[in-house]
């Protein structure tokens, strides 16, 4: 098996989770999830639809924000990605800031579409490469979008997994908790515990995250790299300097 | 045919900025078509107490207007310079309370405008329940779906801007504006009391007489005034016309990181009028 970068491992890991999705939407500032969506599409013989918000190119361009949000409400988006400045053990995400609202000590950009899409897209994958207690907190300071809802709240969507630079957690909606599903090669369960501020379920044996095979790496380098270079040129040049001019 | 009101086509951009009153609720579209030249003219005329509605998010323009002291309130799903980083003047002003923040989520902004478009007082929207975005907005109400049972749903008040401002590829002499793929600009224009538009150029035929252009054209009915402003979205992009000037945006992001840097940038790039690029 060939060598791979940490980005390629994350791309392959997320792409595996997109297998059942027919239409995958990708938000802003998401080069790794975007690459994963393109890999899943390439593996499907281009039968999957990938919409990249802000893309000016076919076939990834959307018909605009209104159309995309309506599309989610119609059940026509199967997978989406969210992140957070803080994420807690109930899968609540904070994209807004830290401290007493509204004059917060730390202020970020805002909730964007999260407070809506998190409810409506069946498979939302949380992605945050930085795995630290600063990010993964016991309780977020501000719930930009909640991980779980009361039983009477209309919610066909929600968190499926949290992928980080160290590991993969799967979210168990009935329990409202994360379960450690795999740890990336070169890292340990102890390291994950040390760097995670929230409590999570951990089986006795935690497997190592599956590494990308040669076929996957070829697809990533030959098909995904040139395509993701259009919305994310700096990312593509950094990760695949040979593949991207 | 040229029987549009003589006042519709204005020149220069300064004349448009003069029509936007202090305290006005101003809607800004996020994408290509950001009226940067008009925004700079607003700074030069020392606009004050604006209530910005970003549709649905914003970047350099709201950051610039906030930094220049033109803004009292910003209603937004997010303000960011994207790959150039956080929006520094927005963040500083929210932290000190210098600008009142009304946090929303993208489809909530669209839904509020759609309510205004239809002349109805509110629009229901899924999502939001249990979020602090909802908790922070006393004007968002939760009702029980009157057609269902035990089904809470959020109602958002109509957003009726005093004006929408945007930049478009072209307009005709009757005041119709070609908006290309930016169909959502119609929602802004329908919801707002008035629309003030800058364009790359004025064309000499009626856009609505061309079947291919008509669906991508905003009817003059919604347009109060137009100014010709070539390069009016720069340093942001206008697809098919010009790309982002990444060096200029990066320079802004760097300068705006501190109040002093921002003041120097403002003096060099906005307060000094430089012809077409002003």
XYZ file of C-alpha atoms in Angstrom:
523
model
C 0.000 0.000 0.000
C 1.272 3.465 -0.893
C 1.923 6.201 1.602
C -0.813 8.740 2.225
C -1.141 12.125 3.895
C -3.303 12.917 6.923
C -5.646 14.836 4.602
C -6.036 11.778 2.357
C -6.886 9.598 5.354
C -9.593 12.045 6.431
C -10.953 12.352 2.888
C -11.190 8.565 2.506
C -12.737 8.148 5.976
C -15.457 10.711 5.303
C -16.078 9.389 1.771
C -16.892 5.942 3.229
C -19.687 7.571 5.262
C -21.176 9.110 2.111
C -21.762 5.749 0.422
C -25.583 5.785 0.881
C -26.010 9.463 -0.045
C -27.456 10.401 -3.437
C -27.087 14.162 -3.093
C -24.263 15.626 -0.982
C -24.072 19.354 -0.252
C -20.856 21.075 0.812
C -20.754 24.423 2.622
C -18.114 27.122 2.670
C -14.537 26.616 3.915
C -14.756 22.810 3.673
C -11.915 21.528 1.468
C -11.588 18.107 3.150
C -15.339 17.342 3.278
C -15.591 18.716 -0.270
C -12.820 16.368 -1.416
C -14.585 13.471 0.337
C -17.817 14.282 -1.491
C -15.951 14.351 -4.812
C -14.306 11.001 -3.988
C -17.690 9.443 -3.144
C -19.007 10.802 -6.448
C -16.068 9.414 -8.433
C -16.526 5.989 -6.787
C -20.220 6.026 -7.723
C -19.399 6.453 -11.417
C -20.495 10.090 -11.068
C -24.080 9.054 -10.270
C -24.071 11.031 -7.027
C -24.883 14.739 -7.157
C -22.489 17.039 -5.287
C -23.488 20.671 -4.688
C -20.725 22.995 -3.541
C -22.019 26.262 -2.114
C -20.261 29.156 -3.809
C -18.948 27.066 -6.710
C -19.185 28.793 -10.067
C -18.675 25.567 -11.997
C -20.895 22.811 -13.332
C -21.905 20.307 -12.160
C -21.255 21.561 -8.615
C -22.921 24.964 -8.788
C -26.175 25.341 -6.841
C -29.297 27.161 -8.002
C -28.737 29.607 -5.136
C -29.302 29.638 -1.413
C -33.095 29.667 -1.424
C -33.178 26.648 -3.693
C -30.635 24.759 -1.592
C -32.465 25.331 1.696
C -35.797 24.410 0.136
C -34.134 21.334 -1.327
C -33.079 20.267 2.180
C -36.620 20.751 3.488
C -37.953 18.605 0.632
C -35.643 15.781 1.746
C -33.498 16.057 -1.382
C -30.150 16.526 0.399
C -28.847 13.349 2.026
C -25.557 14.488 3.533
C -24.007 17.762 4.665
C -21.052 18.897 6.791
C -20.846 21.188 9.772
C -18.058 22.258 12.096
C -17.749 24.413 15.164
C -15.479 26.645 17.158
C -16.806 24.499 20.009
C -18.534 21.109 19.819
C -19.835 19.317 22.907
C -20.723 15.748 23.850
C -24.381 16.227 22.902
C -23.242 17.269 19.408
C -24.284 20.873 19.998
C -22.201 23.166 17.810
C -21.090 26.732 18.444
C -20.211 28.894 15.450
C -21.122 32.142 17.201
C -18.672 32.852 20.048
C -17.481 32.381 23.635
C -18.602 34.344 26.693
C -21.747 36.238 27.624
C -23.834 36.946 24.552
C -23.990 39.339 22.747
C -20.786 41.111 23.899
C -18.754 37.928 23.813
C -15.061 37.602 24.663
C -14.531 35.671 21.446
C -16.805 36.247 18.503
C -16.885 34.147 15.336
C -18.730 34.687 12.070
C -22.192 33.353 12.914
C -24.479 30.343 12.601
C -24.793 30.407 8.772
C -27.243 27.661 7.702
C -26.485 25.353 10.638
C -29.552 26.135 12.760
C -31.676 24.854 9.895
C -29.723 22.232 7.937
C -28.750 20.318 11.112
C -32.468 19.567 11.566
C -33.254 18.613 7.992
C -30.309 16.768 6.425
C -30.415 13.101 7.522
C -26.667 12.541 7.658
C -24.730 15.531 8.977
C -21.032 14.804 9.424
C -19.240 17.056 11.901
C -15.655 17.708 10.908
C -12.976 19.493 12.888
C -9.343 18.664 12.289
C -8.087 20.303 15.501
C -8.762 17.786 18.261
C -8.301 19.626 21.560
C -10.111 20.453 24.798
C -10.421 24.007 23.500
C -12.727 22.736 20.730
C -14.314 19.617 22.250
C -15.856 21.048 25.412
C -18.242 19.645 28.059
C -20.845 22.222 27.061
C -20.766 24.826 24.286
C -21.051 28.492 25.335
C -23.660 29.213 22.647
C -25.812 26.661 20.836
C -25.753 27.823 17.225
C -27.433 24.520 16.361
C -28.451 21.774 18.810
C -27.332 18.152 18.384
C -30.564 16.674 19.668
C -34.176 17.797 19.981
C -37.260 16.977 22.039
C -39.343 14.137 20.539
C -42.067 16.485 19.290
C -39.642 18.609 17.231
C -39.745 17.950 13.477
C -36.255 16.658 12.865
C -35.547 14.178 10.083
C -31.888 15.228 10.238
C -29.008 15.391 12.667
C -25.474 14.345 13.509
C -24.126 11.072 12.168
C -20.433 11.268 13.077
C -17.655 13.548 14.249
C -14.401 13.171 12.336
C -11.282 14.793 13.819
C -7.547 14.748 13.275
C -7.284 11.921 15.847
C -10.353 9.728 15.518
C -13.906 9.017 14.402
C -16.858 9.238 16.789
C -20.294 7.986 15.774
C -23.268 9.766 17.317
C -25.986 7.653 18.866
C -29.092 9.783 18.547
C -31.232 7.728 20.935
C -28.629 8.126 23.701
C -27.556 11.608 22.655
C -23.897 10.637 23.023
C -20.795 10.027 20.953
C -19.171 6.595 20.808
C -15.522 6.284 19.805
C -15.577 4.273 16.569
C -11.930 4.291 15.474
C -8.613 5.964 16.188
C -6.387 7.092 13.323
C -3.081 5.241 12.780
C -0.323 6.555 15.043
C -2.738 7.757 17.738
C -4.215 6.116 20.823
C -7.425 5.985 22.844
C -5.507 7.622 25.724
C -4.561 10.523 23.495
C -8.189 10.922 22.431
C -9.276 10.933 26.111
C -6.599 13.496 27.014
C -7.611 15.867 24.239
C -11.415 15.558 24.541
C -13.269 17.735 27.048
C -16.565 15.846 26.825
C -17.549 12.409 28.058
C -18.059 9.725 25.397
C -18.734 6.005 25.181
C -15.727 3.836 24.493
C -15.848 0.104 23.700
C -13.189 -2.238 25.139
C -11.597 -2.617 21.761
C -11.349 0.425 19.490
C -10.227 -0.359 15.930
C -7.711 1.665 13.952
C -9.238 3.852 11.231
C -9.066 2.041 7.896
C -6.273 3.452 5.742
C -6.929 4.381 2.113
C -6.147 1.635 -0.425
C -4.302 2.198 -3.697
C -7.476 2.492 -5.760
C -8.761 5.186 -3.409
C -5.462 7.076 -3.469
C -5.413 7.000 -7.291
C -8.942 8.384 -7.463
C -8.091 11.095 -4.928
C -4.946 12.194 -6.741
C -6.149 11.843 -10.306
C -9.806 12.846 -10.079
C -10.437 14.684 -6.820
C -7.316 16.875 -6.641
C -7.870 18.716 -9.949
C -11.598 19.180 -9.231
C -11.239 20.516 -5.692
C -8.547 22.911 -6.935
C -11.257 25.063 -8.481
C -13.079 26.063 -5.264
C -9.995 25.527 -3.044
C -6.815 26.304 -5.037
C -4.541 26.926 -2.046
C -5.599 23.682 -0.344
C -5.103 21.603 -3.487
C -1.660 23.093 -4.167
C -0.569 22.390 -0.580
C -1.785 18.760 -0.417
C -1.096 17.626 -3.988
C 1.711 19.840 -5.353
C 2.421 17.325 -8.157
C -1.173 16.761 -9.237
C -2.200 20.408 -9.303
C -0.337 22.820 -11.515
C -38.460 53.491 -26.416
C -37.103 55.819 -23.797
C -39.944 57.075 -21.645
C -38.487 56.098 -18.269
C -38.497 58.854 -15.662
C -35.518 61.057 -16.299
C -34.426 60.652 -12.685
C -33.957 56.860 -12.933
C -30.482 56.941 -14.419
C -28.196 58.796 -12.081
C -24.580 59.678 -12.360
C -22.347 59.422 -10.420
C -22.557 56.800 -7.641
C -22.499 59.679 -5.124
C -26.011 60.641 -6.239
C -27.218 57.130 -5.331
C -25.541 57.226 -1.933
C -27.301 60.520 -1.229
C -30.681 58.769 -1.658
C -29.939 56.314 1.177
C -30.952 58.016 4.419
C -29.216 57.736 7.767
C -30.954 55.080 9.846
C -32.209 53.212 6.766
C -32.608 49.434 6.828
C -30.371 48.364 3.929
C -30.327 44.853 2.419
C -27.027 43.595 0.966
C -26.752 40.460 -1.171
C -23.753 38.277 -0.329
C -22.567 37.159 -3.730
C -21.353 38.626 -6.964
C -23.111 41.890 -7.326
C -21.794 43.345 -4.070
C -22.011 47.123 -4.580
C -18.568 48.042 -3.291
C -18.376 51.395 -5.126
C -21.745 52.438 -3.693
C -20.602 51.281 -0.248
C -17.497 53.462 -0.494
C -19.736 56.392 -1.520
C -21.851 55.769 1.596
C -18.711 56.002 3.730
C -17.709 59.257 1.998
C -21.116 60.807 2.599
C -20.696 59.761 6.266
C -23.848 57.640 6.426
C -24.838 56.864 10.023
C -26.979 54.399 11.999
C -27.665 52.068 9.084
C -29.432 48.781 9.859
C -27.737 46.258 7.596
C -29.491 43.046 6.580
C -26.980 40.691 4.963
C -28.657 38.304 2.529
C -27.990 35.918 4.000
C -24.337 36.465 4.988
C -21.825 39.211 4.347
C -18.152 39.916 3.860
C -15.996 42.884 3.027
C -18.806 45.412 2.442
C -20.549 45.101 5.839
C -17.128 44.919 7.509
C -16.084 48.140 5.779
C -19.338 49.971 6.598
C -19.146 48.846 10.243
C -15.504 49.895 10.559
C -16.287 53.312 9.080
C -18.963 53.924 11.717
C -21.929 53.824 9.315
C -23.811 51.006 11.071
C -25.942 50.752 14.229
C -27.413 47.252 13.726
C -26.441 44.224 11.695
C -28.885 41.419 11.043
C -26.976 38.459 9.644
C -26.417 34.722 9.432
C -22.680 35.410 9.461
C -20.048 37.920 8.417
C -16.700 36.593 7.253
C -13.965 37.343 4.750
C -14.023 33.634 3.833
C -10.585 32.305 2.968
C -9.115 35.672 3.987
C -10.238 35.118 7.576
C -12.710 36.539 10.042
C -14.263 39.955 9.400
C -12.198 42.052 11.835
C -14.243 45.264 12.114
C -17.505 43.304 12.429
C -16.058 41.188 15.226
C -14.583 44.150 17.091
C -17.854 46.112 16.899
C -19.978 43.165 18.095
C -17.641 42.491 21.030
C -17.789 46.089 22.263
C -21.503 46.437 21.567
C -20.808 49.366 19.251
C -23.011 47.539 16.755
C -26.132 45.699 17.805
C -26.066 42.145 16.480
C -29.152 40.229 15.410
C -27.969 36.703 14.759
C -30.011 34.615 12.329
C -29.584 31.556 10.149
C -29.377 31.819 6.345
C -32.857 30.530 5.429
C -34.407 32.717 8.170
C -33.181 35.841 6.375
C -34.590 34.604 3.078
C -37.876 33.630 4.766
C -38.261 37.078 6.359
C -37.723 38.722 2.968
C -40.145 36.297 1.339
C -42.805 37.294 3.883
C -42.278 40.952 2.956
C -42.389 39.995 -0.722
C -45.842 38.500 -0.172
C -47.008 41.334 2.074
C -47.668 38.944 4.969
C -46.525 39.555 8.558
C -44.441 36.420 9.119
C -43.152 33.206 7.628
C -42.837 29.856 9.430
C -39.547 27.960 9.123
C -38.311 24.541 10.254
C -35.201 24.232 12.396
C -34.005 26.754 15.010
C -35.867 25.145 17.964
C -33.565 24.677 20.944
C -30.858 26.940 19.530
C -29.480 30.053 21.219
C -30.013 31.821 17.891
C -33.744 31.480 18.596
C -33.282 32.329 22.295
C -31.414 35.535 21.360
C -34.197 36.777 19.071
C -37.218 38.093 21.003
C -38.828 38.821 17.633
C -38.811 35.127 16.581
C -41.939 33.369 17.908
C -42.747 29.705 18.328
C -46.302 28.598 17.558
C -47.957 25.216 17.391
C -48.639 24.217 13.785
C -52.370 25.047 13.472
C -52.796 22.229 10.940
C -50.977 19.603 13.001
C -50.791 18.298 16.518
C -48.029 19.035 19.015
C -45.786 20.366 16.243
C -43.913 23.495 17.334
C -42.624 25.700 14.520
C -40.762 29.029 14.465
C -42.354 32.133 12.921
C -40.084 34.870 11.618
C -41.238 38.454 11.199
C -41.243 39.916 7.700
C -38.039 41.798 6.859
C -38.970 44.954 4.959
C -35.772 46.846 4.091
C -35.984 50.532 3.238
C -33.732 49.736 0.346
C -31.823 46.980 -1.364
C -28.516 47.926 -2.958
C -26.651 45.802 -5.478
C -24.337 45.821 -8.464
C -25.352 44.145 -11.728
C -23.869 43.575 -15.203
C -26.171 45.994 -17.040
C -29.407 47.944 -17.142
C -31.429 49.371 -20.005
C -32.657 52.941 -20.427
C -36.102 51.933 -19.170
C -34.580 50.947 -15.829
C -34.778 47.161 -16.180
C -31.734 45.488 -14.608
C -30.041 42.313 -15.872
C -29.129 40.175 -12.824
C -27.753 37.104 -14.666
C -27.911 34.003 -12.415
C -28.524 35.965 -9.234
C -32.256 35.249 -9.212
C -32.353 35.887 -5.450
C -31.795 39.571 -6.090
C -35.448 39.623 -7.115
C -36.433 38.598 -3.573
C -34.438 41.527 -2.182
C -35.894 43.954 -4.670
C -39.467 42.735 -4.119
C -39.137 42.912 -0.327
C -37.447 46.310 -0.155
C -39.332 49.585 -0.530
C -36.734 50.793 -3.022
C -33.759 49.379 -4.900
C -30.654 51.346 -5.792
C -28.499 49.640 -8.374
C -25.071 50.205 -9.865
C -24.237 48.548 -13.199
C -21.204 47.915 -15.364
C -22.934 49.580 -18.315
C -26.197 50.858 -19.760
C -27.469 49.045 -22.866
C -29.508 50.618 -25.654
C -32.193 47.910 -26.047
C -35.014 46.819 -23.743
C -33.833 43.759 -21.800
C -37.368 42.429 -21.304
C -37.946 42.214 -25.052
C -35.356 39.405 -25.280
C -36.869 36.026 -24.236
C -33.472 34.731 -23.134
C -32.633 37.743 -20.984
C -36.091 38.463 -19.575
C -36.091 35.671 -16.907
C -32.789 37.050 -15.584
C -33.984 40.653 -15.587
C -35.420 42.665 -12.707
C -38.362 44.772 -13.832
C -37.895 48.553 -13.538
C -41.029 48.595 -11.380
C -38.802 47.672 -8.430
C -35.907 49.988 -9.229
C -35.674 53.535 -7.887
C -32.366 54.635 -9.343
C -29.411 53.306 -11.302
C -25.854 54.580 -11.627
C -23.290 53.421 -14.141
C -20.217 52.239 -12.213
C -17.768 50.105 -14.209
C -15.854 47.865 -11.811
C -18.479 48.632 -9.155
C -18.066 45.285 -7.347
C -14.241 45.441 -7.233
C -12.172 44.265 -5.445
C -14.856 41.552 -5.210
C -15.871 39.663 -8.342
C -18.561 39.949 -10.964
C -18.747 36.615 -12.836
C -18.145 36.914 -16.535
C -16.655 40.368 -16.009
C -13.856 40.252 -13.452
C -12.461 37.970 -10.741
C -11.613 38.678 -7.111
C -8.617 40.964 -6.641
C -7.146 38.659 -4.019
C -4.169 40.921 -3.290
C -6.477 43.842 -2.551
C -8.762 41.749 -0.317
C -5.787 40.278 1.523
C -4.391 43.781 2.040
C -7.757 44.867 3.468
C -7.950 41.865 5.813
C -4.475 42.627 7.101
C -5.032 46.356 7.527
C -8.485 45.995 9.113
C -7.106 43.730 11.845
C -6.442 46.866 13.935
C -8.427 50.141 14.207
C -5.317 52.114 13.208
C -4.644 49.911 10.186
C -8.263 50.237 9.145
C -8.129 54.051 9.383
C -5.042 54.171 7.198
C -6.651 51.793 4.679
C -9.841 53.877 4.642
C -7.934 57.099 4.049
C -5.999 55.563 1.149
C -8.755 53.550 -0.563
C -12.087 55.212 0.224
C -11.810 58.778 1.432
C -9.644 59.709 -1.541
C -11.866 59.508 -4.604
C -10.035 57.887 -7.487
C -12.185 58.169 -10.579
C -13.864 55.017 -11.851
C -12.364 52.886 -9.108
C -13.804 55.116 -6.392
